[in-house]
Short mmCIF file of C-alpha atoms in Angstrom, two decimals:
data_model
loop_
_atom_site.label_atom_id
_atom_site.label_comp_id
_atom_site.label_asym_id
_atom_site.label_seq_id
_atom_site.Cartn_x
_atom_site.Cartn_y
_atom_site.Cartn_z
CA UNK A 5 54.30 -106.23 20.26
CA UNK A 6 51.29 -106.73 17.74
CA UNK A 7 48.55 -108.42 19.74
CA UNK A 8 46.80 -108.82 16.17
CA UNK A 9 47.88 -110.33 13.28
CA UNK A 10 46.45 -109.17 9.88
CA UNK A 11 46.85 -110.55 5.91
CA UNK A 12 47.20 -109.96 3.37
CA UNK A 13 48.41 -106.09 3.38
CA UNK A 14 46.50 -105.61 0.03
CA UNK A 15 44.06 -107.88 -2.22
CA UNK A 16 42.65 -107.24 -5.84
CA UNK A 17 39.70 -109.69 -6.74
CA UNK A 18 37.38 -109.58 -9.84
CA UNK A 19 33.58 -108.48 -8.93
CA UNK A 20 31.68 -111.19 -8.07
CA UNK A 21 34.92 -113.21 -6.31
CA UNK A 22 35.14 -114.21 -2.87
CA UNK A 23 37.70 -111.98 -0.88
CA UNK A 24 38.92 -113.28 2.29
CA UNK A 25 40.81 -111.39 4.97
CA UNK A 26 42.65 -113.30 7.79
CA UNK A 27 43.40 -112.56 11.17
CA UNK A 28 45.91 -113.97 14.00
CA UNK A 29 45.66 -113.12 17.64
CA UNK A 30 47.94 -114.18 20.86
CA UNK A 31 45.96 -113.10 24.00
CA UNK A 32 43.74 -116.01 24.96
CA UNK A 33 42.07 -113.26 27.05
CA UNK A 34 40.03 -111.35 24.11
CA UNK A 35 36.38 -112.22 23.66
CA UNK A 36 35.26 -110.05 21.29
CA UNK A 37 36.27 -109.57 17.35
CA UNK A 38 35.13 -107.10 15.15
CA UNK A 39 35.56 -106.08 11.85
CA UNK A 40 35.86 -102.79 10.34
CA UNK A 41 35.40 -101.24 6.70
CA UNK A 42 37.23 -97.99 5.89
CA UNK A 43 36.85 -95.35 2.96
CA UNK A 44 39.65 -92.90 2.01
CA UNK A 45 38.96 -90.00 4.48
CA UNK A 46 36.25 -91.74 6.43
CA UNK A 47 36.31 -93.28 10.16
CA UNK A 48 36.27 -96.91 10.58
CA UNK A 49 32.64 -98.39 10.60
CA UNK A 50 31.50 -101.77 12.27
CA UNK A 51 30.79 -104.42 9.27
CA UNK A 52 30.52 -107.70 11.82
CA UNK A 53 31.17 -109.07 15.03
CA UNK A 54 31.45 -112.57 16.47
CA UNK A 55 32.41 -113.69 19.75
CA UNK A 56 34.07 -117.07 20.75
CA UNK A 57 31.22 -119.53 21.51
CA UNK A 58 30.39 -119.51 17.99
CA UNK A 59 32.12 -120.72 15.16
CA UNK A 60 31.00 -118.48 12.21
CA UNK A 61 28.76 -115.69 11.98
CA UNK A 62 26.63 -114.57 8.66
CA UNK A 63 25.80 -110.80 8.31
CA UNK A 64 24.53 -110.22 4.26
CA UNK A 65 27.25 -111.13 2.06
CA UNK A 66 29.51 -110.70 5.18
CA UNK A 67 30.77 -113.87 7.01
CA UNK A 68 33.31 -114.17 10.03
CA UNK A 69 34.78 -117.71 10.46
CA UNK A 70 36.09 -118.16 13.84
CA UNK A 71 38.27 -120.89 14.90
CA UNK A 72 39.42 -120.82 19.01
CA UNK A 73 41.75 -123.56 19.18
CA UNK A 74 44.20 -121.27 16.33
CA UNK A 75 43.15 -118.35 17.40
CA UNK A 76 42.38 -117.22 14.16
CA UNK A 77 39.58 -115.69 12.61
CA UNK A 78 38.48 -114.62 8.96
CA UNK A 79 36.31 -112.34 7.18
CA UNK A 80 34.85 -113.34 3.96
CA UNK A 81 32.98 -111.21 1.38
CA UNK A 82 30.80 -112.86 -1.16
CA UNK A 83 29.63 -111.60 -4.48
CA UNK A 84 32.32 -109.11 -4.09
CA UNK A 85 31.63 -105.14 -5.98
CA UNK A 86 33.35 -102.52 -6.24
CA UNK A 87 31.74 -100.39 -3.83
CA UNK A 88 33.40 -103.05 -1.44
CA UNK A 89 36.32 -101.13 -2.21
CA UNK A 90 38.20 -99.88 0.77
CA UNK A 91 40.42 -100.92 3.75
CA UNK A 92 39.11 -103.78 6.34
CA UNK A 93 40.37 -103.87 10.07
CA UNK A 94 40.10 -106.80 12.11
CA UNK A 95 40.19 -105.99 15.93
CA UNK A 96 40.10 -107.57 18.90
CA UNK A 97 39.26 -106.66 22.51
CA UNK A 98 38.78 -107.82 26.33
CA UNK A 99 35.37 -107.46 27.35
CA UNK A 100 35.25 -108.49 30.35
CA UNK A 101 36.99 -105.85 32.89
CA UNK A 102 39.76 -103.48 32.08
CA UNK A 103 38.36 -100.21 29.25
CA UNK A 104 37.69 -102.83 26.37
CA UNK A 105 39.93 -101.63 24.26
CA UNK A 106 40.26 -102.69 20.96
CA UNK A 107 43.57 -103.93 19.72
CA UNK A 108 43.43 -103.26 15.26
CA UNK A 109 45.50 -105.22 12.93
CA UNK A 110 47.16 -103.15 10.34
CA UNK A 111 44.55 -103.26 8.05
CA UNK A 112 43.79 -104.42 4.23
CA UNK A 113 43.26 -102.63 1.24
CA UNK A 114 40.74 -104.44 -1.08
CA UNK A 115 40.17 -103.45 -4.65
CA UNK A 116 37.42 -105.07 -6.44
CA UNK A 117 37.93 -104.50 -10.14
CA UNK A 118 34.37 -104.34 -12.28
CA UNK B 12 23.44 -86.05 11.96
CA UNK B 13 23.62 -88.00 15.23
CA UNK B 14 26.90 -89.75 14.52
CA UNK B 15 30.36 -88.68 16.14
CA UNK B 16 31.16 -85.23 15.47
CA UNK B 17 35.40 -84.27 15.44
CA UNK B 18 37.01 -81.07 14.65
CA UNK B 19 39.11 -79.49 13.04
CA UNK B 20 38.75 -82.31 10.02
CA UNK B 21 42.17 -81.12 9.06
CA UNK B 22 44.86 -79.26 11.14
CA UNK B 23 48.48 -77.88 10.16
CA UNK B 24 50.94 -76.81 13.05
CA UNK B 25 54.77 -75.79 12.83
CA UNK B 26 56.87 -78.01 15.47
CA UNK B 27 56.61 -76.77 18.69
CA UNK B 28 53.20 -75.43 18.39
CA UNK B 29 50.13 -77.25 20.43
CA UNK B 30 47.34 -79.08 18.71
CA UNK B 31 43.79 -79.38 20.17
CA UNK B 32 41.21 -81.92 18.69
CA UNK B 33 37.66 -81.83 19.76
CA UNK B 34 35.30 -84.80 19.67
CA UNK B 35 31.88 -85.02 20.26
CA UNK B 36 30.24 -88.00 21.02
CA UNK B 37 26.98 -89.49 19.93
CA UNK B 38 23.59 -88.38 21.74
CA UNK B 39 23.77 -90.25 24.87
CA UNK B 40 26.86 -91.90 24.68
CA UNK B 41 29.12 -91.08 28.08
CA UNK B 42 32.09 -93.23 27.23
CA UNK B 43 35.05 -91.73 24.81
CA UNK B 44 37.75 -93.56 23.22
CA UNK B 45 41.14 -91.74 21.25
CA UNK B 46 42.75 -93.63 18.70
CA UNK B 47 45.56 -92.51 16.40
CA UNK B 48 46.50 -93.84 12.91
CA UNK B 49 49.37 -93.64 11.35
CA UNK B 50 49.85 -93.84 7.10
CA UNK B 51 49.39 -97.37 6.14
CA UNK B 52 48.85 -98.56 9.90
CA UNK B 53 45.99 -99.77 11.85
CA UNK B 54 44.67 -97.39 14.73
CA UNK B 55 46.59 -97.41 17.93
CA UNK B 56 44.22 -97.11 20.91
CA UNK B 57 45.34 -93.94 23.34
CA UNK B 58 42.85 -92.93 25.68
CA UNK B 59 38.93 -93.75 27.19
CA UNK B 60 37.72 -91.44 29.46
CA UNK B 61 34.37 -91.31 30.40
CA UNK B 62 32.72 -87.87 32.21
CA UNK B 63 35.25 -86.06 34.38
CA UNK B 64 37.30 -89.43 34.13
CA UNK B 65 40.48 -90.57 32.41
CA UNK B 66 40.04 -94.61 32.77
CA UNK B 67 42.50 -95.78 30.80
CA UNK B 68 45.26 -93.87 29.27
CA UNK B 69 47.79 -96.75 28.72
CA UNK B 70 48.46 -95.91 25.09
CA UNK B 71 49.05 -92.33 25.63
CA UNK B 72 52.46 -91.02 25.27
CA UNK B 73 53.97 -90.38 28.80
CA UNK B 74 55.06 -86.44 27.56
CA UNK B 75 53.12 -83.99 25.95
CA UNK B 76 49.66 -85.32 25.13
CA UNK B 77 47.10 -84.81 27.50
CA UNK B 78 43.12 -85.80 27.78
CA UNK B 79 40.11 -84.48 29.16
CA UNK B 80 36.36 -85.12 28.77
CA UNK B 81 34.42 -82.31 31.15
CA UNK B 82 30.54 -82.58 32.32
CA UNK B 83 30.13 -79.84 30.03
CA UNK B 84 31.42 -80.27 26.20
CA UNK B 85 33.37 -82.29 23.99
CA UNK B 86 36.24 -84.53 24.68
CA UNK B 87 39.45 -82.74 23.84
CA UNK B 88 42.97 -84.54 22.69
CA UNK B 89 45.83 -81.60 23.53
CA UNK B 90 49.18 -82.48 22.11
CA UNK B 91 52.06 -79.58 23.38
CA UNK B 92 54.91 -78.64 21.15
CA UNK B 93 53.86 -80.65 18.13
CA UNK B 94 56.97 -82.98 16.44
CA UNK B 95 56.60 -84.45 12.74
CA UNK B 96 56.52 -87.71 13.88
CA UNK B 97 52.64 -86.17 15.33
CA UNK B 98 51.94 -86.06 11.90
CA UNK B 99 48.83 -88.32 12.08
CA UNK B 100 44.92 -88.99 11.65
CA UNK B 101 43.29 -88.78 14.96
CA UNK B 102 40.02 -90.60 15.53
CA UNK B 103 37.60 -90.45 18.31
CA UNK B 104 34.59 -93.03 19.22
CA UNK B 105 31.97 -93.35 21.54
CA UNK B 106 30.03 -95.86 23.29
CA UNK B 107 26.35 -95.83 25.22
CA UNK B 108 27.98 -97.97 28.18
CA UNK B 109 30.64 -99.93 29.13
CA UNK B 110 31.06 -101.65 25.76
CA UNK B 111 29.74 -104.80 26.66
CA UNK B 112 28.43 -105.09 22.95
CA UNK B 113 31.82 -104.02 22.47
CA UNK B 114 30.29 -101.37 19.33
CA UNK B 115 32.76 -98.27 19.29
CA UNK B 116 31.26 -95.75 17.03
CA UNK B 117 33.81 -93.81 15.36
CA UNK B 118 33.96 -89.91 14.04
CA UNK B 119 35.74 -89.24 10.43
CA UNK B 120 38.89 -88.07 12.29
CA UNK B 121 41.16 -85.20 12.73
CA UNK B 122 44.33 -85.09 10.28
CA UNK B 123 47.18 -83.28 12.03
CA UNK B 124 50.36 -82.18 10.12
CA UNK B 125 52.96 -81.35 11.53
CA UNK B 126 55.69 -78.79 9.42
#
């Protein structure tokens, strides 16, 4: 069962376009949803986070649109470069009780072409 | 370097041999969390253990891998008689508390292959 819901499974965008990376999620129960940028051989690192009272959250060029009553969220990149480059993982977890797990989607591979 | 420290970085094993992978968490950080990823997949979540503790271990596989995080020294992942399909990158993160920010901090990750 995949709690989390990720597309597209790869994305190419000129530099300076607008990526955006979507994410689908079925337990009404998570209240927490990060995203996470990954380089070839590198561990995951936290980009953004937003939780459920908001609607959209602005980090940089980095912006997480949230939207409760779907339960989907997105993650958009503006002014894309090509050091943006790499894999993104959208996650989701329980943070109230239980070990907080996350729960990762399967993860998409940008390239951002100069 | 502060951050999440994991060896070995890379680790090859014939089937049936065991595999050990060490993690050591941040400065300060008491709460450990085992995640494996498979080529092309997202992580799977395995383990979180804090000191002395195994808290949740729901996505560990019921045979063969085991867990541990003593007072003393780094988290340690033990798989026994190592199969191809434990051919896999192995990552570790930490946490200050109970994640109630919810940020895991995560180490670069042990690559097992399995012969």
């Amino acid at each position: 069962q995949q709690q989390v819901k990720q597309s597209p499974q790869s994305l190419i965008v000129q530099k300076g376009g607008i990526p955006i990376i979507n994410c689908a999620y079925e337990n009404t129960a998570f209240d927490y949803f990060p995203w996470y940028q990954q380089f070839p051989g590198k561990g995951p690192a936290l980009l953004i986070a937003i939780r459920p009272d908001v609607s959209e959250k602005k980090e940089g060029r980095f912006t997480i649109s949230f939207n409760k009553s779907a339960k989907q969220f997105s993650l958009h990149i503006m002014d894309s470069q090509p050091g943006d480059s790499a894999t993104y993982f959208c996650a989701a977890s329980r943070m109230k009780g239980g070990s907080e797990k996350l729960v990762f989607g399967k993860g998409t591979k940008l390239t951002v072409n100069p | 370097n502060a951050g999440v420290m994991q060896n070995p970085r890379h680790l090859v094993r014939r089937r049936g041999q065991e595999a050990r992978l060490r993690c050591s968490p941040m400065k300060g950080h008491s709460h450990v969390y085992w995640y494996r990823q498979l080529p092309e997949e997202g992580l799977k979540f395995m383990v979180y253990l804090q000191k002395e503790n195994i808290i949740d271990e729901s996505g560990m596989p019921k045979e063969r891998f085991s867990a541990e995080f003593p007072k003393e020294g780094p988290s340690i992942l033990r798989i026994q008689q190592v199969v191809r399909g434990d051919s896999a990158a192995y990552f570790c993160a930490s946490s200050p508390r109970v994640p109630g920010a919810g940020e895991l901090f995560f180490g670069e990750g042990s690559r097992l292959t399995v012969l």
